[in-house]
XYZ file of C-alpha atoms in Angstrom:
614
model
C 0.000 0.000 0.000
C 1.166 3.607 -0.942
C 2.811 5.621 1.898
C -0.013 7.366 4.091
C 0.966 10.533 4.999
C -2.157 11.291 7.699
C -4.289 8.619 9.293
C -8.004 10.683 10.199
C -10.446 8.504 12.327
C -14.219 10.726 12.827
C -15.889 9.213 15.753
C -19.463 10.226 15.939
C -21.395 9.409 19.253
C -25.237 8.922 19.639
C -27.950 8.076 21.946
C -29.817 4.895 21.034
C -34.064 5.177 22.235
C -35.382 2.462 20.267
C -39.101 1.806 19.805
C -38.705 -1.411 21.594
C -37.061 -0.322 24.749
C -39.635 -0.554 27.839
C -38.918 1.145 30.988
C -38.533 -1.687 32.929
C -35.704 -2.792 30.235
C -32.462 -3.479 32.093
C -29.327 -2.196 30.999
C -28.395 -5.604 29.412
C -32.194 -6.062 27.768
C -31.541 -3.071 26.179
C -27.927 -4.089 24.381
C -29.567 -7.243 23.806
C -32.386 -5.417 21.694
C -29.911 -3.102 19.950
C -27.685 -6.088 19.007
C -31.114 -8.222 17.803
C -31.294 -5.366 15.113
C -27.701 -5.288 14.294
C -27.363 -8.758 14.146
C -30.162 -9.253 11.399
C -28.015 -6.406 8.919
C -24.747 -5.542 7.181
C -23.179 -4.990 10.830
C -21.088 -8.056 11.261
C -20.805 -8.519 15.444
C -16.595 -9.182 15.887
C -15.830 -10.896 19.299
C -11.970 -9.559 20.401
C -9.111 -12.200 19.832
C -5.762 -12.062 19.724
C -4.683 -14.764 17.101
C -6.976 -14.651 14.240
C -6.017 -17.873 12.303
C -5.464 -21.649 13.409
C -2.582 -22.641 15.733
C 0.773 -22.003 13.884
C 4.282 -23.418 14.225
C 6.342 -22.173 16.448
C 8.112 -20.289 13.693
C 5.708 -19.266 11.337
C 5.235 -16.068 10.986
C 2.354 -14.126 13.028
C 0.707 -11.000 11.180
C 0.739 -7.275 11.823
C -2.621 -7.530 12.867
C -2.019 -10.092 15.389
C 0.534 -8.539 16.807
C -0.923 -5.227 17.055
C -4.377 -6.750 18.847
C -1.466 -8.210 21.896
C -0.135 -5.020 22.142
C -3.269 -3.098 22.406
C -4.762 -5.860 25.159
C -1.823 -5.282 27.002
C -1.778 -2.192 27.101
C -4.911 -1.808 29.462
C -5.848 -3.031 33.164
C -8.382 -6.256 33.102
C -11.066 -3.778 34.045
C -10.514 -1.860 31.482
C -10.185 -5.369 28.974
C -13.502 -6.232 29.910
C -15.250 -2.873 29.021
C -13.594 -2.449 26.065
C -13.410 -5.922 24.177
C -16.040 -8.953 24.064
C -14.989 -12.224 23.411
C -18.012 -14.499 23.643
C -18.705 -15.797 20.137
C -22.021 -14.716 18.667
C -23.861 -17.845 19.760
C -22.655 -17.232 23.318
C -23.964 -13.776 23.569
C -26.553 -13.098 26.670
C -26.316 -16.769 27.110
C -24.544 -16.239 30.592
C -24.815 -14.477 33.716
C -22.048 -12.017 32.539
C -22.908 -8.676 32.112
C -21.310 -6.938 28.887
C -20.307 -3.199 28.850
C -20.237 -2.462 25.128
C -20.043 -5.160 21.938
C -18.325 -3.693 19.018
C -19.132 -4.551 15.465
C -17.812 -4.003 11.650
C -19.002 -3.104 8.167
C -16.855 -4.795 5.440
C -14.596 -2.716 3.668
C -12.646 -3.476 0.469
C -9.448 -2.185 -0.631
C -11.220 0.137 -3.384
C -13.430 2.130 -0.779
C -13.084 5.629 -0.380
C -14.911 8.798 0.815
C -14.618 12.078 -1.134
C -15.265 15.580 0.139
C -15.743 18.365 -1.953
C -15.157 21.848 -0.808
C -16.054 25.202 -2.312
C -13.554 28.018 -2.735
C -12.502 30.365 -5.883
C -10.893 27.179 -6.882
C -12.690 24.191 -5.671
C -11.405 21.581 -3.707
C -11.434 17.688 -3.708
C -9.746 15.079 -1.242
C -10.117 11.387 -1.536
C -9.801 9.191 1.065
C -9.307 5.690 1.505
C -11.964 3.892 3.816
C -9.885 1.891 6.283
C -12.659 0.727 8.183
C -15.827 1.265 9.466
C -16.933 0.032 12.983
C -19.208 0.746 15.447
C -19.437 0.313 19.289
C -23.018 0.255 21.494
C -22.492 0.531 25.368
C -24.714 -0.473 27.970
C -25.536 3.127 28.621
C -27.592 3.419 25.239
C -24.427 5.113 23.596
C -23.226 3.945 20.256
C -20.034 5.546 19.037
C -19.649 5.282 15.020
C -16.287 5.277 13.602
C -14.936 6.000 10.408
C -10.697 5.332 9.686
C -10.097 6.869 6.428
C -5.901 6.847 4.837
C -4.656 10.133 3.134
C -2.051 8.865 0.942
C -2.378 11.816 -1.786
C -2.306 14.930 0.131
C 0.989 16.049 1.767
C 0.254 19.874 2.829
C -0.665 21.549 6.099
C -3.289 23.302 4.945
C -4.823 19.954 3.172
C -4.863 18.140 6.136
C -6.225 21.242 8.309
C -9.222 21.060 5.683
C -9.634 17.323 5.616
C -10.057 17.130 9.481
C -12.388 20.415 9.782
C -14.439 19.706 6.747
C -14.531 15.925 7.041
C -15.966 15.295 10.717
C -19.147 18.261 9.999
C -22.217 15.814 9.648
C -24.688 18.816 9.113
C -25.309 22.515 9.137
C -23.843 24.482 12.082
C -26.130 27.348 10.815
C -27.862 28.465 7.893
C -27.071 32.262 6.197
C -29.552 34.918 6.749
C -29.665 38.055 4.353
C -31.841 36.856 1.183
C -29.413 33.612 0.234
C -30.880 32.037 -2.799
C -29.282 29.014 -0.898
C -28.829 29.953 2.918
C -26.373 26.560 3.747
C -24.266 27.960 0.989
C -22.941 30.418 4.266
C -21.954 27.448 5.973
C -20.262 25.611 3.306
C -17.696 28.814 2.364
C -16.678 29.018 6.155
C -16.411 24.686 6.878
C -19.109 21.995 5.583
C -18.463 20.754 2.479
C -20.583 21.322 -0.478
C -20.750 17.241 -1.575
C -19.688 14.318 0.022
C -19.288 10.949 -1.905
C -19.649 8.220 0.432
C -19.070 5.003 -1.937
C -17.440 2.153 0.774
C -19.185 -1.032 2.675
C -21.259 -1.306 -0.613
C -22.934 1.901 -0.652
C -22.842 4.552 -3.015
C -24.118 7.691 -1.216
C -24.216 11.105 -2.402
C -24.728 14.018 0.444
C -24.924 17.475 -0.823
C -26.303 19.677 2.016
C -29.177 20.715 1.086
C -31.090 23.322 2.933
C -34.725 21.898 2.191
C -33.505 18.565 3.545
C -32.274 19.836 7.057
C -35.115 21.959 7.660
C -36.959 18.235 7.740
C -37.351 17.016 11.234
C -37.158 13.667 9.839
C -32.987 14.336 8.330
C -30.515 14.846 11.263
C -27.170 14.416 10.005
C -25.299 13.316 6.761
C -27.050 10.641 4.709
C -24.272 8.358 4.912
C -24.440 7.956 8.904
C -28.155 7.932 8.328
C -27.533 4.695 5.964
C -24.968 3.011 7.987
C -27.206 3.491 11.350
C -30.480 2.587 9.087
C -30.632 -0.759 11.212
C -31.141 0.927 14.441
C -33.869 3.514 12.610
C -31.883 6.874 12.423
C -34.800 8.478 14.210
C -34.073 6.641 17.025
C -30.567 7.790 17.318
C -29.578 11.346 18.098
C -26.124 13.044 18.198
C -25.002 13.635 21.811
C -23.019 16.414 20.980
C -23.271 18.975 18.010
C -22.705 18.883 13.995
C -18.683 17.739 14.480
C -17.668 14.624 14.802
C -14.669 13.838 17.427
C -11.377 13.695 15.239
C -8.333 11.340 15.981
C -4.989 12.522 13.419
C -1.920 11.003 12.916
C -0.004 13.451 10.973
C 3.645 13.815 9.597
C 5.255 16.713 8.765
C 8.795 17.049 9.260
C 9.295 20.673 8.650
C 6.655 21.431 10.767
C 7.720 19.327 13.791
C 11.198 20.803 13.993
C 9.772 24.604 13.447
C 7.748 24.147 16.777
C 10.286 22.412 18.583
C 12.660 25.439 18.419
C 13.348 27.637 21.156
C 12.651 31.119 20.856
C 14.186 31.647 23.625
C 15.644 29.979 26.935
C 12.795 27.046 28.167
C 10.043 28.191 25.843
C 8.943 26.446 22.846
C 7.773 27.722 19.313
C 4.757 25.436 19.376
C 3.518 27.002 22.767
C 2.580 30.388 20.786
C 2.333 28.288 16.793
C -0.490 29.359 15.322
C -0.559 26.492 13.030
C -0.289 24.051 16.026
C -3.008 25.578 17.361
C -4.920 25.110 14.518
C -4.106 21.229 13.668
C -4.924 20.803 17.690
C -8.662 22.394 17.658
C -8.906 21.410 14.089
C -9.944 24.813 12.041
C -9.545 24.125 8.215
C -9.261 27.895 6.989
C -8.573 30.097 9.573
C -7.635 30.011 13.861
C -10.885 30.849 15.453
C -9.483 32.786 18.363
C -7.972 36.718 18.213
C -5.824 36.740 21.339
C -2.682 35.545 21.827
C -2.071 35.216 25.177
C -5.522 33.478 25.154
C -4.040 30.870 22.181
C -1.201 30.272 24.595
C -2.821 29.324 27.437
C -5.321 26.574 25.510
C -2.243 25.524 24.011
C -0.312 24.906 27.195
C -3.184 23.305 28.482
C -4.222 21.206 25.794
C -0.405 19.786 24.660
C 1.616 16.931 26.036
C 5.126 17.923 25.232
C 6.735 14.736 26.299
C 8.936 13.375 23.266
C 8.909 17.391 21.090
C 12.409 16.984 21.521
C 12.499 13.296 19.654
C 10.185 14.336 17.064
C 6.485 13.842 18.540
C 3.781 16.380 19.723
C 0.423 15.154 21.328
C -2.800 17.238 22.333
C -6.184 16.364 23.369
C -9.071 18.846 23.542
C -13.084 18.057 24.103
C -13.401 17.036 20.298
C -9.739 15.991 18.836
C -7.297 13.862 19.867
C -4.169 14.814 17.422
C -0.750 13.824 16.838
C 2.254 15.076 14.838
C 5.155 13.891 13.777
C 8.256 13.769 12.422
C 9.810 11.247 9.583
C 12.752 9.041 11.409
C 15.521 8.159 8.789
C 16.566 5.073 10.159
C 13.636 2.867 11.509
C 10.963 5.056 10.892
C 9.278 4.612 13.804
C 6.804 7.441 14.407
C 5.000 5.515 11.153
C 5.267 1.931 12.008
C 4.730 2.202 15.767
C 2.948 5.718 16.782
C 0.691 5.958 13.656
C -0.543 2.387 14.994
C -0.876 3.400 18.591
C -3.022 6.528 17.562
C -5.092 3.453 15.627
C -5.019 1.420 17.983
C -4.586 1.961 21.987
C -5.554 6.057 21.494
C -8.546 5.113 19.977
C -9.771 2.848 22.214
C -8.816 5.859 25.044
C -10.677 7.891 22.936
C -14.017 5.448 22.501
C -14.028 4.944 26.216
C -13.689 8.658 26.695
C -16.489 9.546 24.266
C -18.645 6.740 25.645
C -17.599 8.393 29.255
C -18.769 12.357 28.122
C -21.782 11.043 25.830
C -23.303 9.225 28.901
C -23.218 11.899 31.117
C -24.970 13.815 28.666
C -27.447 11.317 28.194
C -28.022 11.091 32.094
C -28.697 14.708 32.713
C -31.230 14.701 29.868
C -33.202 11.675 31.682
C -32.593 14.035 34.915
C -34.127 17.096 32.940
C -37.301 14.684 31.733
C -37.504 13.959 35.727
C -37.240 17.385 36.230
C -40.104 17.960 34.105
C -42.576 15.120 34.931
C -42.347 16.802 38.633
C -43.080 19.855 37.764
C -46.406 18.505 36.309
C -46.651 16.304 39.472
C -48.364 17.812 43.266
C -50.216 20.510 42.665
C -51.449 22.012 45.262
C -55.639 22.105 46.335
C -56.333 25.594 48.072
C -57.996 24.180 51.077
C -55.606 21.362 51.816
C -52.446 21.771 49.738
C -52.781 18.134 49.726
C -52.295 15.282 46.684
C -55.006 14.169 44.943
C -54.932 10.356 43.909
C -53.442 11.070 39.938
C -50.852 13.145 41.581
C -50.307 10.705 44.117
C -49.382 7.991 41.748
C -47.387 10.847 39.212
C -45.360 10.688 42.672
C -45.064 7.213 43.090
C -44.054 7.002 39.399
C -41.595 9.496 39.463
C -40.102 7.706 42.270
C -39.527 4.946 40.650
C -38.130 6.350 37.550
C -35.367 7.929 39.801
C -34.655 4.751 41.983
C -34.252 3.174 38.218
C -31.797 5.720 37.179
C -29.920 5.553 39.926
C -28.939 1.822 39.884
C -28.078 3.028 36.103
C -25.338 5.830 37.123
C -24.233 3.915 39.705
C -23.509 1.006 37.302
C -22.267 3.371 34.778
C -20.128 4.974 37.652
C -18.589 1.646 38.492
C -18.503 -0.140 35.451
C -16.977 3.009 32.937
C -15.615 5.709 34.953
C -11.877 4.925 35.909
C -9.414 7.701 37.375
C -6.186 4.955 35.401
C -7.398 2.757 32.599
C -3.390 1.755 31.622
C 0.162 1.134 33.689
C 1.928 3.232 30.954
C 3.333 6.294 32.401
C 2.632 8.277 28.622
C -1.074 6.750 29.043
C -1.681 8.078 32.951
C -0.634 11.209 31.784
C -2.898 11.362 28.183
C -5.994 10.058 30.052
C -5.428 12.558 33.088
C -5.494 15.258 30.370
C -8.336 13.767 28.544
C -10.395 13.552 31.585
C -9.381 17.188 32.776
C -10.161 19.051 29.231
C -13.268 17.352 28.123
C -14.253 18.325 31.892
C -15.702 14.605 32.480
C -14.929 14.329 36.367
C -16.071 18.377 36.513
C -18.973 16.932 34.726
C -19.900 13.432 36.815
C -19.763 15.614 39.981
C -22.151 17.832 38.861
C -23.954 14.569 37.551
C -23.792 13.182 41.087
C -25.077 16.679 42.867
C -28.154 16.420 40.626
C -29.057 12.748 41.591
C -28.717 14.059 45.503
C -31.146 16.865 44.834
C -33.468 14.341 43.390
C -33.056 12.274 45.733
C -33.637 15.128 48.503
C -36.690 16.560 46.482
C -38.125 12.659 46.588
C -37.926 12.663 49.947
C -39.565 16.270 50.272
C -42.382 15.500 48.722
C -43.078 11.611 50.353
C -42.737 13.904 53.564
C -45.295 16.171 52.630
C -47.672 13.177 51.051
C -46.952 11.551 54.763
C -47.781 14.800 56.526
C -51.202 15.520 54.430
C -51.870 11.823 55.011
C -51.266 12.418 58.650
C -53.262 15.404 58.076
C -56.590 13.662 56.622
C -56.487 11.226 59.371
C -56.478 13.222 61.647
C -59.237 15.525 60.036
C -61.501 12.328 59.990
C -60.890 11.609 63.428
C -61.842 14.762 64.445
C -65.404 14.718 62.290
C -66.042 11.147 64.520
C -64.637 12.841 67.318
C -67.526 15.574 67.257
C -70.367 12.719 66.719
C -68.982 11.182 69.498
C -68.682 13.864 71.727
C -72.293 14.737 70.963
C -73.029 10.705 71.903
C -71.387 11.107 75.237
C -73.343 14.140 76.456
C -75.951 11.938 75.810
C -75.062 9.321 77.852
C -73.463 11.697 80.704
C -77.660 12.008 80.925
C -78.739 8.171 80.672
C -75.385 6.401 81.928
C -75.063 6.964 85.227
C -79.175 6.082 86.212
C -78.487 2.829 83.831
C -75.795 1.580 85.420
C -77.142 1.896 89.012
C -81.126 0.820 87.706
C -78.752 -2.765 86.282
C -76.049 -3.015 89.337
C -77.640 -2.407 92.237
C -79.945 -5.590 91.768
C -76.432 -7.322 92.680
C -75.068 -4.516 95.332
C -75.809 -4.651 99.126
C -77.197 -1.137 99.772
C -75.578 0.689 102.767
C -77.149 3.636 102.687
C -81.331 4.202 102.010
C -81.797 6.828 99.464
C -83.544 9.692 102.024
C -87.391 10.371 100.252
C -86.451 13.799 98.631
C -83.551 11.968 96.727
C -85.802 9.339 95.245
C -87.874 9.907 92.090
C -91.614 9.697 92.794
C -92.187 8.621 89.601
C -90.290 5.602 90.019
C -88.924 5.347 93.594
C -88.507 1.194 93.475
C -85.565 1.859 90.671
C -83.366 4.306 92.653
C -82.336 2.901 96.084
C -78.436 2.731 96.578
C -76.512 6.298 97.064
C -73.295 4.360 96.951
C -74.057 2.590 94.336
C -75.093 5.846 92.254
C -71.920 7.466 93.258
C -69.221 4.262 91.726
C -70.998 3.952 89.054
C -70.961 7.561 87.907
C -67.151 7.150 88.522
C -67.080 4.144 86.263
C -68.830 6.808 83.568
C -66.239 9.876 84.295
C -63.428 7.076 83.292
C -64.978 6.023 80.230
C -65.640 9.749 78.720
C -62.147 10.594 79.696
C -60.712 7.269 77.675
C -63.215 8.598 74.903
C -62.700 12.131 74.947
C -58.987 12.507 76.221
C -58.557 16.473 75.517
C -62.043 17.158 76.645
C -61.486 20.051 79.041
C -58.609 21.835 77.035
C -60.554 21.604 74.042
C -63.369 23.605 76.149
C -60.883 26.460 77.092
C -60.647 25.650 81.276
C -59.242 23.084 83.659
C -60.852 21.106 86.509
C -58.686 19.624 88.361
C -60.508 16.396 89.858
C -59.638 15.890 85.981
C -56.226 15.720 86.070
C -55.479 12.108 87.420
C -58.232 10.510 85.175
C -56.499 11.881 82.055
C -53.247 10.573 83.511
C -54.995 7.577 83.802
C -56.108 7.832 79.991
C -52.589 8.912 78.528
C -50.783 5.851 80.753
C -53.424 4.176 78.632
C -52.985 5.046 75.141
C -49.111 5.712 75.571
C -47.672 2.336 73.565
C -50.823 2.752 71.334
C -50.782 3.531 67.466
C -53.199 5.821 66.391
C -54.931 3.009 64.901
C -55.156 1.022 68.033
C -56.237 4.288 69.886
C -58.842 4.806 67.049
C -60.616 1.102 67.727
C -60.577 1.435 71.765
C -62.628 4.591 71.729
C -64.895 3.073 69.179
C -65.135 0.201 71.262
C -66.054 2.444 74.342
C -68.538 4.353 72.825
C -70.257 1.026 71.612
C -70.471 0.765 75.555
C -71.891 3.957 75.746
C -74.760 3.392 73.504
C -75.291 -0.088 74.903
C -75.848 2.129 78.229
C -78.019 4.391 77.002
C -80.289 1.719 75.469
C -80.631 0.102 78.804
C -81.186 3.153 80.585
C -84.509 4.103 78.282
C -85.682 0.372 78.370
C -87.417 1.188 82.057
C -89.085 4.248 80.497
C -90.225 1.961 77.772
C -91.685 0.071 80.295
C -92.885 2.333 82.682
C -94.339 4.234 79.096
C -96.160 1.007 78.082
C -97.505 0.497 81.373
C -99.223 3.992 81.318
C -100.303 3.221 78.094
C -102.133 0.484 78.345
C -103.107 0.730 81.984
């Protein structure tokens, strides 16, 4: 194969909602569903291996590819191994109890595939690029990262590789041109989209020319290529997590250009701190540096470089969309092409994938968070004379519960499972992925993640303390409403109780004292004999109102202080006692009560029917 001079991998990451997902889905039901649809289309599913072909002699030869999959393996930490590769054959797939973090799968390529890219200027412009391979990689999380390795082996210029990167990873529109345009994308496509892109790999033949009609469709997101290759998993059910540029991994040399920026200038400063053309290979502008300070371009370009090997040759930076490389030619073993171009293809990218699948996850949980958000604010209103829950806002409640207990378990999961503070023992790795982590702002970014799931979680409990509290509330408003019938039904029987329970008892109690003749009734004196008798039984009443009405006298405004020790008596009572419990025993005693007062009007009855019919 011809020499390439720049190696360009466009990594587009997306959110996967399909049609089929139901909320009580778990994380694996859902990447078994999105690998049922891959599975059934051009996507070929690739399980990770190391040696691709039979057992070999000892000294038969082992290929590059072989070779470079044990290097990349052992490059990571297990933990990281078993997020990043899959090695259960296709049959064995959700066959055991192991839980898979992401499955990665292929299109085939051929070695006549290429992508074009045509780009207007005064002169117009056209690269083509050999399509290395296309692959793509679904998480757990609902994230699928496509991936696109395209071969320059034409172009040799900065400024043709500046263009290639800007105007290659734009999948649509950033914004249309105002001001009468016949054509208002035509705006966008003289500053950095491209005017056509050919798209003729993995046996398609795809054509994608921008048009502004097409992307003022709801129903057309993002170049028609991506839309093709993602057609299995419905492009409508897959949105871009970020926005119309897709994250760019470069392997560039440029001799020339490597040495300029590793001059001094003078004593411990390098050229490449303050390069305008570094700065603009590192955030990848095509035409022109989009920033107009200088001290402002040196500061994102100290933060955003790893210097380690500028002296040998090699510059690294990472930002929150590229991850870019440049280097120089070596003379003698060339090894900046056989060995770094490879590690940008193979253990960088993988950083990068993991990173991407890291940031786009995030994303995806704090737009979950903001449909939470939004299902409570349509959840407990409040009634004016209660402020209370009715029973569809009760159960919005209950729902919305559960949809946050669910998405916890989720970022916890994701938190344990794809976050990592080290992912490799290589000191040049630590250092890449610290940087990584730091300018894509992804720990910045899980914190504030993690704050939002507390506030949930504190708002959850808000509100079950509230629906408590009103529930507390309505009890206690019913018990009052009985409490007023029954304190109307124990007036009653402070009338009848007292003359009922002496007219039944003192049948069976030895009077001591004779009730004098102006104490007895003359109506009916033969009832009413026993003083003593009159006197414990009213006592016997005075305990059961005060078990039945235990506030009685407070609730009346005064005190009386023979009181006192009966409600003692009561509270001793009803101390260990739910409200429940409480709730029964008065009903039980006022049962008593009316049983009383029935048997106290039972001698009128009598005496009434007697007069009657007499």
């Amino acid at each position: 194969m011809s020499r390439i001079y720049s190696q360009h991998i466009f990594l587009f990451p997306f959110t996967i909602e399909l049609k089929e997902f139901k909320s009580k889905d778990s994380s694996q039901e859902r990447l078994r569903k999105i690998h049922e649809k891959l599975k059934n289309s051009n996507w070929e599913y690739k399980p990770f291996q190391i040696t691709l072909g039979a057992d070999k002699p000892e000294n038969f030869p082992y290929s590059d590819d072989e070779i470079w999959a044990y290097n990349e393996y052992n490059y990571f930490y297990d933990y990281i191994r078993d997020a990043l590769y899959t090695k259960e054959k296709l049959e064995e797939l959700f066959t055991k109890s192991y839980a898979h973090v992401s499955l990665y799968y292929e299109r085939k390529t051929s070695p006549t595939d290429e992508i074009t890219y045509y780009i207007k200027d005064q002169t117009p412009i056209i690269y083509t690029l050999k399509v290395n391979n296309v692959s793509l990689r679904i998480f757990e999380t609902g994230i699928g990262i496509l991936s696109l390795t395209l071969y320059n082996t034409c172009y040799k210029s900065f400024e043709d590789i500046l263009k290639i990167n800007d105007f290659g990873r734009r999948i649509y529109p950033q914004f249309l041109g105002a001001g009468g345009l016949k054509s208002p994308v035509d705006a966008t496509k003289e500053a950095f989209l491209c005017d056509k892109i050919v798209f003729n790999a993995c046996g398609l033949n795809i054509t994608e020319e921008f048009n502004t009609s097409e992307f003022l469709k709801d129903t057309h997101k993002y170049a028609n290529y991506i839309e093709e290759l993602l057609k299995p998993l419905n492009p409508q059910d897959c949105k871009a997590i970020i926005d119309d540029r897709m994250y760019t991994i470069c392997w560039y040399e440029n001799d020339q250009l490597i040495k300029n920026l590793g001059y001094y200038v003078k004593e411990k400063v390098y050229n490449y701190e303050r390069s305008r053309e570094w700065y603009m290979f590192l955030f990848v502008d095509g035409k022109f540096a989009g920033i107009g300070n200088d001290e402002m371009r040196s500061n994102l370009i100290k933060k955003s470089t790893y210097p380690r090997f500028i002296d040998d040759g090699t510059i690294y930076g990472i930002t929150r969309y590229s991850f870019m490389c440049l280097c120089g030619v070596d003379p003698y073993n060339d090894f900046p092409y056989k060995n770094i171009r490879n590690h940008m293809q193979k253990q960088y990218y993988q950083m990068a994938v993991l990173l991407l699948a890291q940031r786009a996850s995030i994303i995806q949980f704090n737009n979950e968070i903001e449909k939470l958000v939004f299902s409570l604010k349509n959840t407990g209103h409040k009634r004016k004379e209660d402020y209370g829950f009715n029973e569809k806002e009760f159960n919005n409640i209950l729902e919305y519960v559960k949809k946050l207990e669910e998405l916890d378990i989720k970022v916890m999961n994701f938190i344990n499972r794809m976050t990592y503070n080290e992912i490799t023992p290589q000191e040049q790795g630590i250092e890449l992925y610290n940087m990584a982590l730091e300018n894509m702002q992804i720990p910045n970014q899980l914190n504030i993640l993690k704050s939002k799931i507390n506030d949930l979680h504190l708002t959850a409990d808000q509100i079950l303390e509230r629906m408590d509290l009103q529930e507390e509330r309505e009890r206690n408003k019913i018990q009052r409403e009985r409490k007023k019938l029954l304190d109307k039904i124990t007036l009653i029987a402070a009338i009848f109780t007292p003359l009922t329970l002496y007219s039944t008892l003192s049948k069976f109690i030895k009077p001591y004292l004779i009730i004098p003749e102006y104490f007895k009734w003359g109506i009916i004196p033969a009832i009413y004999s026993n003083l003593w008798s009159l006197i414990f039984l009213i006592t016997l009443f005075l305990l059961t109102y005060c078990l039945i009405n235990d506030d009685y006298p407070e609730s009346l405004g005064y005190k009386i202080n023979w009181f006192s020790p009966l409600k003692a008596l009561m509270q001793q009572f009803f101390f260990w006692r739910t409200n429940t419990e409480i709730y029964k025993w008065k009903i039980l005693l006022s049962g008593f009560t009316l049983l009383l007062i029935i048997l106290t009007l039972l001698p009128f009855i009598e005496l009434i029917k007697k007069l009657i019919f007499n």
